[in-house]
PDB file of C-alpha atoms in Angstrom:
ATOM      1  CA  UNK A   1      -3.871 -12.935 -39.381  1.00  0.00           C
ATOM      2  CA  UNK A   2      -6.650 -11.152 -37.543  1.00  0.00           C
ATOM      3  CA  UNK A   3      -7.572  -7.518 -38.144  1.00  0.00           C
ATOM      4  CA  UNK A   4      -6.005  -6.661 -34.775  1.00  0.00           C
ATOM      5  CA  UNK A   5      -2.741  -8.432 -35.670  1.00  0.00           C
ATOM      6  CA  UNK A   6      -2.589  -6.620 -39.000  1.00  0.00           C
ATOM      7  CA  UNK A   7      -3.059  -3.263 -37.278  1.00  0.00           C
ATOM      8  CA  UNK A   8       0.042  -3.827 -35.139  1.00  0.00           C
ATOM      9  CA  UNK A   9       2.235  -5.394 -37.848  1.00  0.00           C
ATOM     10  CA  UNK A  10       5.485  -3.611 -38.627  1.00  0.00           C
ATOM     11  CA  UNK A  11       6.492  -2.987 -42.217  1.00  0.00           C
ATOM     12  CA  UNK A  12      10.102  -3.508 -41.149  1.00  0.00           C
ATOM     13  CA  UNK A  13      10.201  -6.312 -38.562  1.00  0.00           C
ATOM     14  CA  UNK A  14      12.315  -5.904 -35.453  1.00  0.00           C
ATOM     15  CA  UNK A  15      15.824  -7.060 -36.273  1.00  0.00           C
ATOM     16  CA  UNK A  16      19.565  -6.547 -35.914  1.00  0.00           C
ATOM     17  CA  UNK A  17      19.402  -2.938 -37.134  1.00  0.00           C
ATOM     18  CA  UNK A  18      17.225  -1.976 -34.160  1.00  0.00           C
ATOM     19  CA  UNK A  19      18.102  -0.747 -30.692  1.00  0.00           C
ATOM     20  CA  UNK A  20      16.627  -3.406 -28.426  1.00  0.00           C
ATOM     21  CA  UNK A  21      16.375  -3.991 -24.699  1.00  0.00           C
ATOM     22  CA  UNK A  22      14.943  -7.321 -23.645  1.00  0.00           C
ATOM     23  CA  UNK A  23      14.891 -10.865 -24.975  1.00  0.00           C
ATOM     24  CA  UNK A  24      13.732 -11.796 -28.477  1.00  0.00           C
ATOM     25  CA  UNK A  25      11.268 -14.286 -27.020  1.00  0.00           C
ATOM     26  CA  UNK A  26       9.628 -11.767 -24.668  1.00  0.00           C
ATOM     27  CA  UNK A  27       5.856 -12.011 -24.360  1.00  0.00           C
ATOM     28  CA  UNK A  28       5.462  -8.367 -25.395  1.00  0.00           C
ATOM     29  CA  UNK A  29       7.367  -6.210 -27.857  1.00  0.00           C
ATOM     30  CA  UNK A  30       6.961  -2.455 -27.525  1.00  0.00           C
ATOM     31  CA  UNK A  31       8.307  -0.385 -30.424  1.00  0.00           C
ATOM     32  CA  UNK A  32       8.639   3.337 -29.838  1.00  0.00           C
ATOM     33  CA  UNK A  33       9.083   5.757 -32.715  1.00  0.00           C
ATOM     34  CA  UNK A  34      10.486   8.645 -30.722  1.00  0.00           C
ATOM     35  CA  UNK A  35      11.605  12.234 -31.028  1.00  0.00           C
ATOM     36  CA  UNK A  36      14.110  13.351 -28.391  1.00  0.00           C
ATOM     37  CA  UNK A  37      12.758  16.911 -28.399  1.00  0.00           C
ATOM     38  CA  UNK A  38       9.048  16.034 -28.335  1.00  0.00           C
ATOM     39  CA  UNK A  39       7.430  16.905 -25.002  1.00  0.00           C
ATOM     40  CA  UNK A  40       4.987  13.988 -25.372  1.00  0.00           C
ATOM     41  CA  UNK A  41       7.846  11.528 -25.895  1.00  0.00           C
ATOM     42  CA  UNK A  42       9.586  13.140 -22.938  1.00  0.00           C
ATOM     43  CA  UNK A  43       6.551  12.499 -20.752  1.00  0.00           C
ATOM     44  CA  UNK A  44       6.332   8.914 -22.020  1.00  0.00           C
ATOM     45  CA  UNK A  45      10.016   8.239 -21.243  1.00  0.00           C
ATOM     46  CA  UNK A  46       9.655   7.624 -17.471  1.00  0.00           C
ATOM     47  CA  UNK A  47       6.469   5.632 -18.071  1.00  0.00           C
ATOM     48  CA  UNK A  48       8.279   3.325 -20.503  1.00  0.00           C
ATOM     49  CA  UNK A  49      11.128   2.957 -17.983  1.00  0.00           C
ATOM     50  CA  UNK A  50       8.596   1.941 -15.320  1.00  0.00           C
ATOM     51  CA  UNK A  51       6.970  -0.583 -17.651  1.00  0.00           C
ATOM     52  CA  UNK A  52      10.392  -2.030 -18.439  1.00  0.00           C
ATOM     53  CA  UNK A  53      11.136  -2.474 -14.742  1.00  0.00           C
ATOM     54  CA  UNK A  54       7.725  -3.976 -14.006  1.00  0.00           C
ATOM     55  CA  UNK A  55       7.718  -6.463 -16.893  1.00  0.00           C
ATOM     56  CA  UNK A  56      11.426  -7.270 -16.857  1.00  0.00           C
ATOM     57  CA  UNK A  57      12.198 -10.147 -19.262  1.00  0.00           C
ATOM     58  CA  UNK A  58       8.570 -10.297 -20.400  1.00  0.00           C
ATOM     59  CA  UNK A  59       9.178  -7.092 -22.410  1.00  0.00           C
ATOM     60  CA  UNK A  60      11.319  -6.414 -25.454  1.00  0.00           C
ATOM     61  CA  UNK A  61      11.591  -2.642 -25.956  1.00  0.00           C
ATOM     62  CA  UNK A  62      12.673  -1.283 -29.330  1.00  0.00           C
ATOM     63  CA  UNK A  63      13.470   2.356 -30.068  1.00  0.00           C
ATOM     64  CA  UNK A  64      13.353   3.836 -33.559  1.00  0.00           C
ATOM     65  CA  UNK A  65      13.962   7.457 -34.508  1.00  0.00           C
ATOM     66  CA  UNK A  66      11.100   9.689 -35.540  1.00  0.00           C
ATOM     67  CA  UNK A  67      12.399  13.281 -35.414  1.00  0.00           C
ATOM     68  CA  UNK A  68       9.798  15.878 -36.403  1.00  0.00           C
ATOM     69  CA  UNK A  69      12.131  18.526 -37.818  1.00  0.00           C
ATOM     70  CA  UNK A  70       9.433  21.072 -38.532  1.00  0.00           C
ATOM     71  CA  UNK A  71       8.299  21.173 -34.890  1.00  0.00           C
ATOM     72  CA  UNK A  72      11.504  20.229 -33.098  1.00  0.00           C
ATOM     73  CA  UNK A  73      14.614  21.823 -34.632  1.00  0.00           C
ATOM     74  CA  UNK A  74      17.120  19.815 -32.558  1.00  0.00           C
ATOM     75  CA  UNK A  75      15.431  16.425 -32.830  1.00  0.00           C
ATOM     76  CA  UNK A  76      17.175  15.153 -35.934  1.00  0.00           C
ATOM     77  CA  UNK A  77      20.667  16.022 -34.732  1.00  0.00           C
ATOM     78  CA  UNK A  78      19.839  14.489 -31.350  1.00  0.00           C
ATOM     79  CA  UNK A  79      18.779  11.275 -33.124  1.00  0.00           C
ATOM     80  CA  UNK A  80      22.029  11.320 -35.093  1.00  0.00           C
ATOM     81  CA  UNK A  81      23.908  11.783 -31.806  1.00  0.00           C
ATOM     82  CA  UNK A  82      22.203   8.690 -30.407  1.00  0.00           C
ATOM     83  CA  UNK A  83      23.241   6.752 -33.515  1.00  0.00           C
ATOM     84  CA  UNK A  84      26.810   8.033 -33.236  1.00  0.00           C
ATOM     85  CA  UNK A  85      26.836   6.868 -29.615  1.00  0.00           C
ATOM     86  CA  UNK A  86      25.448   3.501 -30.771  1.00  0.00           C
ATOM     87  CA  UNK A  87      28.439   3.128 -33.072  1.00  0.00           C
ATOM     88  CA  UNK A  88      30.573   3.291 -29.925  1.00  0.00           C
ATOM     89  CA  UNK A  89      28.369   0.920 -27.939  1.00  0.00           C
ATOM     90  CA  UNK A  90      26.517   3.561 -25.898  1.00  0.00           C
ATOM     91  CA  UNK A  91      23.133   3.981 -27.569  1.00  0.00           C
ATOM     92  CA  UNK A  92      20.998   3.452 -24.470  1.00  0.00           C
ATOM     93  CA  UNK A  93      23.177   5.716 -22.336  1.00  0.00           C
ATOM     94  CA  UNK A  94      22.828   8.531 -24.892  1.00  0.00           C
ATOM     95  CA  UNK A  95      19.122   7.782 -25.410  1.00  0.00           C
ATOM     96  CA  UNK A  96      18.507   8.217 -21.688  1.00  0.00           C
ATOM     97  CA  UNK A  97      20.645  11.361 -21.456  1.00  0.00           C
ATOM     98  CA  UNK A  98      18.808  12.991 -24.369  1.00  0.00           C
ATOM     99  CA  UNK A  99      15.393  12.374 -22.838  1.00  0.00           C
ATOM    100  CA  UNK A 100      16.567  13.441 -19.392  1.00  0.00           C
ATOM    101  CA  UNK A 101      18.013  16.673 -20.825  1.00  0.00           C
ATOM    102  CA  UNK A 102      15.432  17.536 -23.488  1.00  0.00           C
ATOM    103  CA  UNK A 103      15.907  21.205 -22.701  1.00  0.00           C
ATOM    104  CA  UNK A 104      19.537  21.118 -23.931  1.00  0.00           C
ATOM    105  CA  UNK A 105      19.876  19.359 -27.293  1.00  0.00           C
ATOM    106  CA  UNK A 106      21.931  21.703 -29.423  1.00  0.00           C
ATOM    107  CA  UNK A 107      25.326  20.716 -30.798  1.00  0.00           C
ATOM    108  CA  UNK A 108      27.666  21.671 -27.968  1.00  0.00           C
ATOM    109  CA  UNK A 109      25.508  19.916 -25.390  1.00  0.00           C
ATOM    110  CA  UNK A 110      25.581  16.773 -27.527  1.00  0.00           C
ATOM    111  CA  UNK A 111      29.384  16.933 -27.574  1.00  0.00           C
ATOM    112  CA  UNK A 112      29.378  17.414 -23.804  1.00  0.00           C
ATOM    113  CA  UNK A 113      27.161  14.347 -23.349  1.00  0.00           C
ATOM    114  CA  UNK A 114      29.499  12.303 -25.536  1.00  0.00           C
ATOM    115  CA  UNK A 115      32.384  13.233 -23.244  1.00  0.00           C
ATOM    116  CA  UNK A 116      30.337  12.498 -20.126  1.00  0.00           C
ATOM    117  CA  UNK A 117      29.563   9.027 -21.496  1.00  0.00           C
ATOM    118  CA  UNK A 118      33.221   8.280 -22.230  1.00  0.00           C
ATOM    119  CA  UNK A 119      32.876   8.302 -26.002  1.00  0.00           C
ATOM    120  CA  UNK A 120      35.693   9.149 -28.396  1.00  0.00           C
ATOM    121  CA  UNK A 121      34.654  12.805 -28.665  1.00  0.00           C
ATOM    122  CA  UNK A 122      36.725  13.586 -31.765  1.00  0.00           C
ATOM    123  CA  UNK A 123      35.122  10.686 -33.630  1.00  0.00           C
ATOM    124  CA  UNK A 124      31.667  11.619 -32.308  1.00  0.00           C
ATOM    125  CA  UNK A 125      32.086  15.269 -33.365  1.00  0.00           C
ATOM    126  CA  UNK A 126      33.276  14.261 -36.859  1.00  0.00           C
ATOM    127  CA  UNK A 127      30.426  11.797 -37.374  1.00  0.00           C
ATOM    128  CA  UNK A 128      27.848  14.267 -36.102  1.00  0.00           C
ATOM    129  CA  UNK A 129      29.091  17.187 -38.213  1.00  0.00           C
ATOM    130  CA  UNK A 130      29.360  15.033 -41.353  1.00  0.00           C
ATOM    131  CA  UNK A 131      25.825  13.664 -41.010  1.00  0.00           C
ATOM    132  CA  UNK A 132      27.200  10.118 -41.002  1.00  0.00           C
ATOM    133  CA  UNK A 133      24.057   8.747 -39.359  1.00  0.00           C
ATOM    134  CA  UNK A 134      21.478  10.914 -41.128  1.00  0.00           C
ATOM    135  CA  UNK A 135      20.566   8.061 -43.536  1.00  0.00           C
ATOM    136  CA  UNK A 136      19.953   5.721 -40.575  1.00  0.00           C
ATOM    137  CA  UNK A 137      17.712   8.282 -38.877  1.00  0.00           C
ATOM    138  CA  UNK A 138      15.822   8.945 -42.113  1.00  0.00           C
ATOM    139  CA  UNK A 139      15.365   5.202 -42.613  1.00  0.00           C
ATOM    140  CA  UNK A 140      13.584   4.931 -39.250  1.00  0.00           C
ATOM    141  CA  UNK A 141      11.489   7.995 -40.044  1.00  0.00           C
ATOM    142  CA  UNK A 142      10.537   6.759 -43.510  1.00  0.00           C
ATOM    143  CA  UNK A 143       9.722   3.286 -42.155  1.00  0.00           C
ATOM    144  CA  UNK A 144       7.323   4.838 -39.641  1.00  0.00           C
ATOM    145  CA  UNK A 145       5.652   6.866 -42.389  1.00  0.00           C
ATOM    146  CA  UNK A 146       4.997   3.644 -44.288  1.00  0.00           C
ATOM    147  CA  UNK A 147       3.474   1.887 -41.281  1.00  0.00           C
ATOM    148  CA  UNK A 148      -0.263   1.627 -41.238  1.00  0.00           C
ATOM    149  CA  UNK A 149      -1.546   5.026 -40.258  1.00  0.00           C
ATOM    150  CA  UNK A 150      -1.670   4.638 -36.515  1.00  0.00           C
ATOM    151  CA  UNK A 151      -2.045   7.667 -34.327  1.00  0.00           C
ATOM    152  CA  UNK A 152       0.336   6.541 -31.612  1.00  0.00           C
ATOM    153  CA  UNK A 153       4.109   6.508 -31.725  1.00  0.00           C
ATOM    154  CA  UNK A 154       4.166   3.284 -29.705  1.00  0.00           C
ATOM    155  CA  UNK A 155       3.395  -0.032 -31.380  1.00  0.00           C
ATOM    156  CA  UNK A 156       2.616  -2.955 -29.113  1.00  0.00           C
ATOM    157  CA  UNK A 157       2.778  -6.586 -30.164  1.00  0.00           C
ATOM    158  CA  UNK A 158       1.800  -9.269 -27.686  1.00  0.00           C
ATOM    159  CA  UNK A 159       2.892 -12.833 -28.379  1.00  0.00           C
ATOM    160  CA  UNK A 160       1.172 -14.531 -25.450  1.00  0.00           C
ATOM    161  CA  UNK A 161      -0.352 -13.688 -22.094  1.00  0.00           C
ATOM    162  CA  UNK A 162       1.929 -11.715 -19.800  1.00  0.00           C
TER     163      UNK A 162
END
């Protein structure tokens, strides 16, 4: 393994636990550790969407939660909302809604989004209020903290020329 390969290696490899768009054999894997309330992540969101469209099946995009509670008071609950939506098969729909509506991430808005997306709102509300997905969110956060100390929240791994 080269020094460059080691710098981009993930402590926890991409797998079934992840939220993934794109084929496993894509030439490039982009892993984002994101915070739904972070203005920088919000600015990156449309850029990542553009890259996804441009690369198509050459890109595998992976999203992992990295809520910075101290700076962004709604980020952790927003991440838990995305996980609750994932449990009902709507992770990417909620992911997109949260980034598109970063200015409205408190509890009642999250419930509203769940209804808009056709989720079982009673189940969603119960799971969100109980913290059912807090361990999953913390796992992503902790995993990122154990990664090699990289400054960026995006990790890029290229398998072969694109």
